[in-house]
């Protein structure tokens, strides 16, 4: 069943992203949508129109209508810039060249060697490679800089920098999935960018090299306009450049620890099995179908006979993606059951849980990089944590009793303990020999001050009040 997307209700109207630069694409509602841009260079009576990555044939009618809406029925396209050879990037240029036989194609030689098979007129081709300075000036005085981004994801890929408006068109680099409303990227958009980049970029070496070239453009870009997903502006430009710089992508992921990967695959399948056994069949079906992307994007999980046998992005992140899709739009009860199940299975398999976000908001999908643990911890420290400095002894028996009394059910009791454990750094758990929630239940007391500090902080955050004297400062 196709997931409802905000794109279904947003009309594909042209949208001006900067002065005289319009998004003229088509909102399809698919996981992956194509951005097409129209740049108008204007001076006095002179008007030059350039399409940037004119998109795939399936979007042509809407793109053409949008161009007309911006330029009027009597429009003309003078240039098409093409980042790389993929049909989703530039196939429509051939239709536009049939309408406007003088339209010139600007692209790298490596790209031209392939796109020429679309049937372009070879006399109407301008190789980027011709410009040694990589800079051109339009007749209207506007300056454009070509920024080759080799192997991101094709050897002939080239970004285009509009110096006047400080907009950098990056093709697939910085591209992301269409998973939330709006044109502009925010923190949540990283999730879809990360998935797309991990699937399509070959290796971090290539990405880092391209980002180095982008860092050198002057003035620095105010806007990054990729061919998929959101437009990146303001503080998110440098923020996402920094994030992408250290991201393992493509072949880098083949270096993921094999034991860790197989543990995660075990965890995915155990969670799926348990959902089938313990939770409603209908919920199982909806959760299972949410693991599949639509035909616009490669599957993240390889599945056979309802079993996952391969994960195509970083496994820790795949777990967050899985949780986002699993927890979204479930009732509070089902959410609690699922959270419990997931924590139980991950803890049993000794997989880290401290960076997982289990509090998935239905309206958005959260990124695992939003480390809710440290945020909550620092908030509480300022507000209402018990004075930890004086506490050198903690009665865990009494604490567990308190949790059970307050939560009223065994299941929630265990979940609460797991959630407290999530607030404790792995090294602190390890030195106290706590590897699962069962180990925690076996504890009677501790005088490890760090351990005490984290338990108190975590308990107070989750219970929502200070711990009473019966738990603090008591010896057994
Ligand atoms: Fe591509
Ligand atoms: Fe693309």
Tab-separated table of C-alpha atoms and ligand atoms in Angstrom:
chain	number	residue	atom	x	y	z
A	1	UNK	CA	0.000	0.000	0.000
A	2	UNK	CA	1.369	3.377	-0.915
A	3	UNK	CA	2.182	5.679	1.993
A	4	UNK	CA	0.217	8.951	1.923
A	5	UNK	CA	2.649	11.750	1.221
A	6	UNK	CA	2.336	15.443	1.762
A	7	UNK	CA	3.269	15.815	-1.889
A	8	UNK	CA	-0.118	14.319	-2.720
A	9	UNK	CA	-1.781	17.424	-1.406
A	10	UNK	CA	0.770	20.000	-2.535
A	11	UNK	CA	0.253	21.247	-6.035
A	12	UNK	CA	3.348	21.372	-8.218
A	13	UNK	CA	3.319	25.146	-8.525
A	14	UNK	CA	6.477	27.066	-9.485
A	15	UNK	CA	8.280	28.357	-6.434
A	16	UNK	CA	10.867	31.147	-6.404
A	17	UNK	CA	13.800	29.958	-4.273
A	18	UNK	CA	15.942	33.051	-4.919
A	19	UNK	CA	15.555	36.132	-7.112
A	20	UNK	CA	14.793	34.873	-10.649
A	21	UNK	CA	15.481	31.237	-9.713
A	22	UNK	CA	12.374	29.059	-9.744
A	23	UNK	CA	11.712	25.485	-8.742
A	24	UNK	CA	9.586	24.183	-11.635
A	25	UNK	CA	9.463	20.455	-10.851
A	26	UNK	CA	6.665	17.995	-10.254
A	27	UNK	CA	5.504	16.744	-6.873
A	28	UNK	CA	4.782	13.068	-7.456
A	29	UNK	CA	4.284	11.871	-3.885
A	30	UNK	CA	6.993	9.240	-4.351
A	31	UNK	CA	9.857	8.661	-1.929
A	32	UNK	CA	12.156	10.243	-4.484
A	33	UNK	CA	11.141	13.393	-6.344
A	34	UNK	CA	13.099	15.370	-8.915
A	35	UNK	CA	13.871	19.068	-8.516
A	36	UNK	CA	14.065	21.094	-11.709
A	37	UNK	CA	15.176	24.735	-11.652
A	38	UNK	CA	14.698	27.631	-14.040
A	39	UNK	CA	17.173	30.524	-13.921
A	40	UNK	CA	16.276	33.800	-15.604
A	41	UNK	CA	19.211	36.109	-16.310
A	42	UNK	CA	17.860	39.560	-16.940
A	43	UNK	CA	19.359	42.941	-17.793
A	44	UNK	CA	17.355	45.686	-19.455
A	45	UNK	CA	15.542	44.080	-22.361
A	46	UNK	CA	17.879	41.113	-22.412
A	47	UNK	CA	16.494	37.915	-20.958
A	48	UNK	CA	18.301	34.567	-20.997
A	49	UNK	CA	16.565	31.466	-19.662
A	50	UNK	CA	18.413	28.402	-18.419
A	51	UNK	CA	17.011	25.117	-17.157
A	52	UNK	CA	19.067	23.302	-14.563
A	53	UNK	CA	18.649	19.506	-14.592
A	54	UNK	CA	15.394	19.508	-16.632
A	55	UNK	CA	14.202	16.188	-15.206
A	56	UNK	CA	12.700	12.898	-16.400
A	57	UNK	CA	10.110	12.476	-19.203
A	58	UNK	CA	7.433	11.375	-16.715
A	59	UNK	CA	7.504	14.881	-15.197
A	60	UNK	CA	7.776	16.748	-18.507
A	61	UNK	CA	4.183	18.013	-18.864
A	62	UNK	CA	4.102	19.610	-15.425
A	63	UNK	CA	7.609	21.041	-15.805
A	64	UNK	CA	6.681	22.562	-19.145
A	65	UNK	CA	3.487	24.050	-17.671
A	66	UNK	CA	5.479	25.475	-14.775
A	67	UNK	CA	8.016	27.043	-17.096
A	68	UNK	CA	5.096	28.635	-18.976
A	69	UNK	CA	3.602	29.905	-15.725
A	70	UNK	CA	6.858	31.711	-14.963
A	71	UNK	CA	7.871	32.884	-18.446
A	72	UNK	CA	4.513	33.153	-20.213
A	73	UNK	CA	3.242	31.126	-23.177
A	74	UNK	CA	5.653	32.760	-25.568
A	75	UNK	CA	8.728	31.568	-23.722
A	76	UNK	CA	12.126	30.442	-24.926
A	77	UNK	CA	14.811	28.317	-23.298
A	78	UNK	CA	18.378	29.218	-24.273
A	79	UNK	CA	20.434	26.800	-22.183
A	80	UNK	CA	20.109	23.552	-20.262
A	81	UNK	CA	22.749	22.716	-17.692
A	82	UNK	CA	23.056	18.982	-16.940
A	83	UNK	CA	24.872	17.765	-13.812
A	84	UNK	CA	25.386	14.167	-15.005
A	85	UNK	CA	23.963	11.666	-17.462
A	86	UNK	CA	21.145	10.014	-15.516
A	87	UNK	CA	17.744	10.182	-17.260
A	88	UNK	CA	16.091	11.585	-14.125
A	89	UNK	CA	18.516	14.526	-14.347
A	90	UNK	CA	18.510	15.575	-17.961
A	91	UNK	CA	16.392	13.519	-20.323
A	92	UNK	CA	13.831	16.313	-20.781
A	93	UNK	CA	16.517	18.486	-22.341
A	94	UNK	CA	15.945	16.562	-25.573
A	95	UNK	CA	12.255	17.578	-25.644
A	96	UNK	CA	13.161	21.192	-24.939
A	97	UNK	CA	15.798	21.102	-27.692
A	98	UNK	CA	13.143	19.882	-30.116
A	99	UNK	CA	10.982	22.911	-29.181
A	100	UNK	CA	14.007	25.216	-29.274
A	101	UNK	CA	16.577	23.832	-31.752
A	102	UNK	CA	19.101	26.511	-30.752
A	103	UNK	CA	19.033	25.556	-27.096
A	104	UNK	CA	22.587	24.785	-25.916
A	105	UNK	CA	23.519	21.960	-23.600
A	106	UNK	CA	26.156	22.810	-21.000
A	107	UNK	CA	27.774	19.814	-19.357
A	108	UNK	CA	31.109	18.040	-18.724
A	109	UNK	CA	32.654	16.039	-21.569
A	110	UNK	CA	32.344	12.824	-19.564
A	111	UNK	CA	28.612	13.427	-19.258
A	112	UNK	CA	28.189	14.519	-22.862
A	113	UNK	CA	29.722	11.271	-24.131
A	114	UNK	CA	26.672	9.484	-22.672
A	115	UNK	CA	23.841	12.010	-22.971
A	116	UNK	CA	24.564	12.566	-26.653
A	117	UNK	CA	22.750	9.237	-27.161
A	118	UNK	CA	19.529	11.003	-26.145
A	119	UNK	CA	19.787	12.575	-29.590
A	120	UNK	CA	21.074	16.096	-28.929
A	121	UNK	CA	22.438	18.240	-31.709
A	122	UNK	CA	26.227	18.021	-31.248
A	123	UNK	CA	26.559	21.556	-32.588
A	124	UNK	CA	24.556	22.848	-29.644
A	125	UNK	CA	26.851	21.551	-26.924
A	126	UNK	CA	29.117	23.628	-24.686
A	127	UNK	CA	31.665	21.545	-22.741
A	128	UNK	CA	32.366	22.817	-19.256
A	129	UNK	CA	35.915	21.479	-19.701
A	130	UNK	CA	36.505	24.246	-22.261
A	131	UNK	CA	36.574	26.890	-19.517
A	132	UNK	CA	39.903	26.535	-17.751
A	133	UNK	CA	38.902	29.102	-15.122
A	134	UNK	CA	35.644	27.183	-14.645
A	135	UNK	CA	33.902	30.551	-14.681
A	136	UNK	CA	31.635	32.092	-17.306
A	137	UNK	CA	29.919	35.423	-17.574
A	138	UNK	CA	26.475	35.662	-19.129
A	139	UNK	CA	25.711	38.511	-21.513
A	140	UNK	CA	23.606	40.007	-18.734
A	141	UNK	CA	26.694	40.226	-16.494
A	142	UNK	CA	25.758	37.293	-14.258
A	143	UNK	CA	28.606	35.021	-13.268
A	144	UNK	CA	28.439	31.224	-13.153
A	145	UNK	CA	31.094	28.920	-11.706
A	146	UNK	CA	31.344	25.226	-12.553
A	147	UNK	CA	32.313	23.042	-9.619
A	148	UNK	CA	33.160	19.491	-10.750
A	149	UNK	CA	32.239	16.916	-8.099
A	150	UNK	CA	33.873	13.794	-9.629
A	151	UNK	CA	32.373	10.432	-8.653
A	152	UNK	CA	29.520	12.112	-6.781
A	153	UNK	CA	27.999	9.982	-8.032
A	154	UNK	CA	29.368	9.918	-11.603
A	155	UNK	CA	32.904	10.780	-12.743
A	156	UNK	CA	31.575	13.640	-14.888
A	157	UNK	CA	29.256	15.128	-12.237
A	158	UNK	CA	29.481	18.902	-12.009
A	159	UNK	CA	27.759	21.366	-9.684
A	160	UNK	CA	26.764	24.808	-10.926
A	161	UNK	CA	27.271	27.885	-8.770
A	162	UNK	CA	25.217	30.991	-9.383
A	163	UNK	CA	27.517	33.620	-7.894
A	164	UNK	CA	24.986	36.470	-8.025
A	165	UNK	CA	22.323	34.680	-6.030
A	166	UNK	CA	24.772	32.416	-4.153
A	167	UNK	CA	22.825	29.293	-5.118
A	168	UNK	CA	24.754	26.064	-5.662
A	169	UNK	CA	23.012	23.404	-7.785
A	170	UNK	CA	24.554	20.112	-6.716
A	171	UNK	CA	22.671	17.370	-8.608
A	172	UNK	CA	22.554	14.184	-6.528
A	173	UNK	CA	25.070	15.438	-3.982
A	174	UNK	CA	23.001	16.625	-0.952
A	175	UNK	CA	19.955	14.980	-2.562
A	176	UNK	CA	17.451	13.444	-0.163
A	177	UNK	CA	14.154	11.613	0.045
A	178	UNK	CA	10.849	13.481	0.052
A	179	UNK	CA	9.629	12.584	3.505
A	180	UNK	CA	8.097	15.749	4.946
A	181	UNK	CA	6.283	18.878	3.785
A	182	UNK	CA	7.909	22.128	2.703
A	183	UNK	CA	10.617	23.181	0.307
A	184	UNK	CA	13.391	23.893	2.768
A	185	UNK	CA	15.497	21.470	4.779
A	186	UNK	CA	15.496	21.421	8.555
A	187	UNK	CA	17.162	19.098	11.061
A	188	UNK	CA	14.676	16.305	10.258
A	189	UNK	CA	15.684	16.353	6.578
A	190	UNK	CA	19.086	14.869	7.381
A	191	UNK	CA	17.452	11.479	7.769
A	192	UNK	CA	16.360	11.328	4.083
A	193	UNK	CA	19.600	12.927	2.854
A	194	UNK	CA	21.649	10.385	4.755
A	195	UNK	CA	19.747	7.433	3.276
A	196	UNK	CA	20.018	8.779	-0.266
A	197	UNK	CA	23.726	9.581	0.055
A	198	UNK	CA	24.544	6.212	1.610
A	199	UNK	CA	22.805	4.431	-1.247
A	200	UNK	CA	24.074	6.534	-4.166
A	201	UNK	CA	27.475	7.997	-3.277
A	202	UNK	CA	30.369	5.577	-3.913
A	203	UNK	CA	32.698	6.418	-1.037
A	204	UNK	CA	33.391	9.154	1.473
A	205	UNK	CA	36.710	9.906	-0.311
A	206	UNK	CA	34.760	11.186	-3.335
A	207	UNK	CA	32.270	13.104	-1.188
A	208	UNK	CA	34.994	14.742	0.889
A	209	UNK	CA	36.839	15.781	-2.262
A	210	UNK	CA	33.649	17.370	-3.673
A	211	UNK	CA	32.928	19.136	-0.383
A	212	UNK	CA	36.477	20.544	-0.464
A	213	UNK	CA	35.716	22.067	-3.878
A	214	UNK	CA	32.427	23.456	-2.571
A	215	UNK	CA	34.197	24.970	0.451
A	216	UNK	CA	36.481	26.870	-1.919
A	217	UNK	CA	33.708	28.713	-3.814
A	218	UNK	CA	33.644	32.393	-3.067
A	219	UNK	CA	31.386	33.840	-1.768
A	220	UNK	CA	30.190	30.761	0.104
A	221	UNK	CA	26.785	29.414	-0.997
A	222	UNK	CA	23.698	30.754	0.749
A	223	UNK	CA	21.545	27.982	-0.726
A	224	UNK	CA	22.215	24.422	-1.871
A	225	UNK	CA	19.687	23.227	-4.436
A	226	UNK	CA	20.069	19.468	-5.033
A	227	UNK	CA	18.210	17.465	-7.653
A	228	UNK	CA	16.202	15.539	-5.014
A	229	UNK	CA	14.587	16.457	-1.722
A	230	UNK	CA	14.861	19.702	0.172
A	231	UNK	CA	16.614	22.964	-0.595
A	232	UNK	CA	19.226	23.688	2.039
A	233	UNK	CA	19.607	27.236	3.324
A	234	UNK	CA	20.939	29.407	6.133
A	235	UNK	CA	22.693	27.602	8.966
A	236	UNK	CA	21.857	24.214	7.430
A	237	UNK	CA	24.309	24.775	4.563
A	238	UNK	CA	27.401	24.463	6.758
A	239	UNK	CA	25.643	22.082	9.114
A	240	UNK	CA	24.894	19.521	6.389
A	241	UNK	CA	28.283	20.039	4.729
A	242	UNK	CA	29.880	19.080	8.063
A	243	UNK	CA	27.578	16.092	8.526
A	244	UNK	CA	28.113	14.791	5.001
A	245	UNK	CA	31.882	15.193	5.368
A	246	UNK	CA	32.106	12.401	7.917
A	247	UNK	CA	29.355	10.151	6.569
A	248	UNK	CA	30.258	6.608	5.556
A	249	UNK	CA	28.572	5.942	2.199
A	250	UNK	CA	28.481	3.266	-0.494
A	251	UNK	CA	31.540	1.060	-0.352
A	252	UNK	CA	32.554	2.467	3.047
A	253	UNK	CA	29.614	0.555	4.455
A	254	UNK	CA	31.119	-2.713	3.267
A	255	UNK	CA	33.653	-2.106	6.032
A	256	UNK	CA	30.965	-2.210	8.694
A	257	UNK	CA	31.825	-4.686	11.394
A	258	UNK	CA	30.405	-7.974	10.071
A	259	UNK	CA	29.510	-9.292	13.509
A	260	UNK	CA	27.658	-6.096	14.311
A	261	UNK	CA	25.780	-6.272	11.006
A	262	UNK	CA	24.734	-9.886	11.604
A	263	UNK	CA	23.651	-9.000	15.161
A	264	UNK	CA	21.464	-6.221	13.812
A	265	UNK	CA	19.965	-8.492	11.178
A	266	UNK	CA	19.155	-10.946	13.961
A	267	UNK	CA	17.574	-8.097	15.916
A	268	UNK	CA	15.442	-6.948	12.957
A	269	UNK	CA	14.158	-10.463	12.375
A	270	UNK	CA	13.560	-11.124	16.066
A	271	UNK	CA	11.561	-7.888	16.309
A	272	UNK	CA	9.533	-8.785	13.215
A	273	UNK	CA	8.871	-12.298	14.542
A	274	UNK	CA	7.830	-11.024	17.952
A	275	UNK	CA	5.515	-8.459	16.409
A	276	UNK	CA	3.902	-11.283	14.464
A	277	UNK	CA	3.585	-13.504	17.524
A	278	UNK	CA	2.663	-10.997	20.201
A	279	UNK	CA	1.052	-8.098	18.409
A	280	UNK	CA	-1.970	-7.947	16.168
A	281	UNK	CA	-1.633	-9.444	12.642
A	282	UNK	CA	-2.949	-6.254	11.043
A	283	UNK	CA	-0.278	-4.202	12.780
A	284	UNK	CA	2.322	-6.718	11.672
A	285	UNK	CA	1.157	-6.327	8.073
A	286	UNK	CA	1.283	-2.536	8.206
A	287	UNK	CA	4.703	-2.566	9.867
A	288	UNK	CA	6.021	-5.031	7.347
A	289	UNK	CA	4.786	-3.066	4.359
A	290	UNK	CA	6.310	0.126	5.824
A	291	UNK	CA	9.747	-1.436	5.431
A	292	UNK	CA	9.483	-1.187	1.661
A	293	UNK	CA	10.163	1.995	-0.274
A	294	UNK	CA	8.166	2.742	-3.412
A	295	UNK	CA	9.535	2.040	-6.887
A	296	UNK	CA	11.244	5.454	-7.042
A	297	UNK	CA	14.010	4.412	-4.644
A	298	UNK	CA	16.043	1.242	-3.912
A	299	UNK	CA	14.875	-0.927	-1.015
A	300	UNK	CA	16.807	-0.367	2.211
A	301	UNK	CA	16.235	-3.940	3.413
A	302	UNK	CA	16.625	-7.063	1.281
A	303	UNK	CA	13.822	-9.387	2.343
A	304	UNK	CA	13.016	-12.980	1.420
A	305	UNK	CA	10.212	-15.067	2.913
A	306	UNK	CA	9.478	-12.245	5.362
A	307	UNK	CA	13.067	-12.312	6.636
A	308	UNK	CA	15.614	-9.535	6.316
A	309	UNK	CA	18.942	-10.863	5.043
A	310	UNK	CA	20.743	-7.674	4.047
A	311	UNK	CA	20.728	-4.000	5.005
A	312	UNK	CA	21.933	-1.446	2.469
A	313	UNK	CA	22.623	1.525	4.722
A	314	UNK	CA	24.524	1.817	8.029
A	315	UNK	CA	22.910	-0.734	10.344
A	316	UNK	CA	22.512	1.574	13.354
A	317	UNK	CA	20.726	4.036	11.153
A	318	UNK	CA	18.628	1.308	9.536
A	319	UNK	CA	17.411	0.442	13.048
A	320	UNK	CA	16.287	4.033	13.577
A	321	UNK	CA	14.597	4.076	10.170
A	322	UNK	CA	12.889	0.790	11.064
A	323	UNK	CA	11.722	2.235	14.407
A	324	UNK	CA	10.483	5.458	12.842
A	325	UNK	CA	8.352	3.463	10.419
A	326	UNK	CA	7.285	0.937	13.026
A	327	UNK	CA	6.226	3.351	15.761
A	328	UNK	CA	4.637	5.959	13.536
A	329	UNK	CA	0.853	6.241	13.774
A	330	UNK	CA	0.437	3.418	16.318
A	331	UNK	CA	-1.766	3.685	19.407
A	332	UNK	CA	-0.023	4.528	22.696
A	333	UNK	CA	-0.480	0.960	23.912
A	334	UNK	CA	0.989	-0.579	20.752
A	335	UNK	CA	3.828	1.964	20.846
A	336	UNK	CA	4.647	0.972	24.423
A	337	UNK	CA	4.564	-2.737	23.547
A	338	UNK	CA	6.803	-2.126	20.545
A	339	UNK	CA	9.250	0.009	22.514
A	340	UNK	CA	9.472	-2.676	25.140
A	341	UNK	CA	9.992	-5.384	22.571
A	342	UNK	CA	12.682	-3.475	20.697
A	343	UNK	CA	14.623	-2.551	23.828
A	344	UNK	CA	14.344	-6.072	25.145
A	345	UNK	CA	15.686	-7.622	21.930
A	346	UNK	CA	18.483	-5.094	21.422
A	347	UNK	CA	19.613	-5.384	25.034
A	348	UNK	CA	19.549	-9.171	24.819
A	349	UNK	CA	21.743	-9.043	21.719
A	350	UNK	CA	24.091	-6.554	23.419
A	351	UNK	CA	23.361	-3.930	20.794
A	352	UNK	CA	23.676	-0.269	21.749
A	353	UNK	CA	20.456	1.563	22.527
A	354	UNK	CA	21.752	4.839	23.903
A	355	UNK	CA	21.452	6.782	20.644
A	356	UNK	CA	18.116	5.353	19.556
A	357	UNK	CA	15.144	7.645	19.553
A	358	UNK	CA	12.116	5.695	20.676
A	359	UNK	CA	9.897	8.714	21.149
A	360	UNK	CA	8.901	8.950	17.502
A	361	UNK	CA	6.611	11.833	16.767
A	362	UNK	CA	3.824	10.906	14.342
A	363	UNK	CA	4.139	14.148	12.435
A	364	UNK	CA	7.797	13.779	11.570
A	365	UNK	CA	10.507	11.182	11.427
A	366	UNK	CA	13.311	11.939	13.788
A	367	UNK	CA	16.965	11.511	13.104
A	368	UNK	CA	19.072	9.327	15.368
A	369	UNK	CA	21.449	12.240	15.508
A	370	UNK	CA	18.962	14.157	17.662
A	371	UNK	CA	20.476	12.774	20.811
A	372	UNK	CA	17.517	13.148	23.143
A	373	UNK	CA	19.452	11.630	25.992
A	374	UNK	CA	21.982	14.398	26.370
A	375	UNK	CA	19.350	17.083	25.801
A	376	UNK	CA	17.085	15.773	28.500
A	377	UNK	CA	19.956	15.195	30.872
A	378	UNK	CA	21.189	18.750	30.597
A	379	UNK	CA	17.664	20.176	31.020
A	380	UNK	CA	17.059	18.242	34.149
A	381	UNK	CA	20.379	19.116	35.647
A	382	UNK	CA	19.365	22.740	35.681
A	383	UNK	CA	15.851	22.138	36.870
A	384	UNK	CA	15.002	19.489	39.336
A	385	UNK	CA	17.543	16.742	39.812
A	386	UNK	CA	18.145	15.596	43.352
A	387	UNK	CA	21.396	16.846	44.739
A	388	UNK	CA	23.534	14.061	43.342
A	389	UNK	CA	26.818	15.207	44.787
A	390	UNK	CA	25.998	14.066	48.306
A	391	UNK	CA	24.633	10.676	47.336
A	392	UNK	CA	27.148	7.911	47.567
A	393	UNK	CA	24.791	5.008	48.050
A	394	UNK	CA	21.638	3.978	46.254
A	395	UNK	CA	19.061	1.404	47.241
A	396	UNK	CA	18.140	-0.141	43.896
A	397	UNK	CA	15.645	-2.580	45.439
A	398	UNK	CA	13.603	0.328	46.745
A	399	UNK	CA	13.929	2.123	43.450
A	400	UNK	CA	12.592	-0.883	41.529
A	401	UNK	CA	9.738	-1.176	44.024
A	402	UNK	CA	8.932	2.498	43.522
A	403	UNK	CA	8.897	2.091	39.738
A	404	UNK	CA	6.615	-0.925	40.007
A	405	UNK	CA	4.235	0.870	42.370
A	406	UNK	CA	4.042	3.874	40.086
A	407	UNK	CA	3.759	2.111	36.778
A	408	UNK	CA	1.216	-0.432	37.894
A	409	UNK	CA	2.176	-3.188	35.481
A	410	UNK	CA	5.081	-5.587	35.214
A	411	UNK	CA	5.536	-4.826	31.554
A	412	UNK	CA	5.750	-1.096	32.036
A	413	UNK	CA	8.025	-1.685	34.978
A	414	UNK	CA	10.534	-3.465	32.735
A	415	UNK	CA	10.197	-0.840	30.045
A	416	UNK	CA	10.864	1.901	32.584
A	417	UNK	CA	13.988	0.136	33.783
A	418	UNK	CA	15.192	-0.208	30.214
A	419	UNK	CA	14.543	3.445	29.591
A	420	UNK	CA	16.584	4.329	32.671
A	421	UNK	CA	19.333	2.057	31.413
A	422	UNK	CA	19.324	3.940	28.121
A	423	UNK	CA	20.407	7.041	30.005
A	424	UNK	CA	23.512	5.334	31.371
A	425	UNK	CA	26.691	5.323	29.260
A	426	UNK	CA	27.698	1.801	28.142
A	427	UNK	CA	31.073	1.915	29.945
A	428	UNK	CA	29.364	2.689	33.260
A	429	UNK	CA	26.893	-0.180	32.742
A	430	UNK	CA	29.735	-2.489	31.815
A	431	UNK	CA	31.858	-1.851	34.888
A	432	UNK	CA	28.797	-2.550	37.007
A	433	UNK	CA	28.282	-5.797	35.076
A	434	UNK	CA	24.902	-4.723	33.722
A	435	UNK	CA	24.456	-6.143	30.231
A	436	UNK	CA	20.700	-6.630	30.211
A	437	UNK	CA	17.722	-5.436	32.172
A	438	UNK	CA	17.771	-8.772	34.022
A	439	UNK	CA	21.198	-7.816	35.379
A	440	UNK	CA	19.739	-4.544	36.528
A	441	UNK	CA	16.957	-6.349	38.366
A	442	UNK	CA	19.560	-8.429	40.187
A	443	UNK	CA	21.269	-5.372	41.581
A	444	UNK	CA	20.598	-4.556	45.184
A	445	UNK	CA	22.796	-1.573	45.750
A	446	UNK	CA	25.720	0.317	44.300
A	447	UNK	CA	28.239	2.828	45.506
A	448	UNK	CA	29.655	3.667	42.063
A	449	UNK	CA	29.010	7.421	42.127
A	450	UNK	CA	28.753	7.791	38.338
A	451	UNK	CA	26.337	4.911	38.137
A	452	UNK	CA	24.260	6.435	40.951
A	453	UNK	CA	24.275	9.819	39.267
A	454	UNK	CA	22.961	8.397	35.977
A	455	UNK	CA	20.349	6.179	37.625
A	456	UNK	CA	19.009	9.080	39.663
A	457	UNK	CA	18.982	11.438	36.722
A	458	UNK	CA	17.346	8.887	34.407
A	459	UNK	CA	14.775	7.786	37.002
A	460	UNK	CA	13.759	11.331	37.832
A	461	UNK	CA	13.365	12.232	34.177
A	462	UNK	CA	11.264	9.196	33.432
A	463	UNK	CA	9.197	9.176	36.613
A	464	UNK	CA	8.798	12.936	36.408
A	465	UNK	CA	9.640	13.707	40.054
A	466	UNK	CA	12.469	13.603	42.539
A	467	UNK	CA	13.328	10.321	44.181
A	468	UNK	CA	12.192	10.020	47.792
A	469	UNK	CA	14.463	9.468	50.796
A	470	UNK	CA	13.475	5.791	50.903
A	471	UNK	CA	15.543	5.271	47.748
A	472	UNK	CA	18.401	7.696	48.368
A	473	UNK	CA	21.074	7.399	51.032
A	474	UNK	CA	19.927	4.147	52.469
A	475	UNK	CA	22.129	1.207	53.212
A	476	UNK	CA	20.960	-2.348	53.021
B	1	LIG	FE1	22.143	10.283	-10.554
B	2	LIG	FE1	19.250	11.904	-9.396
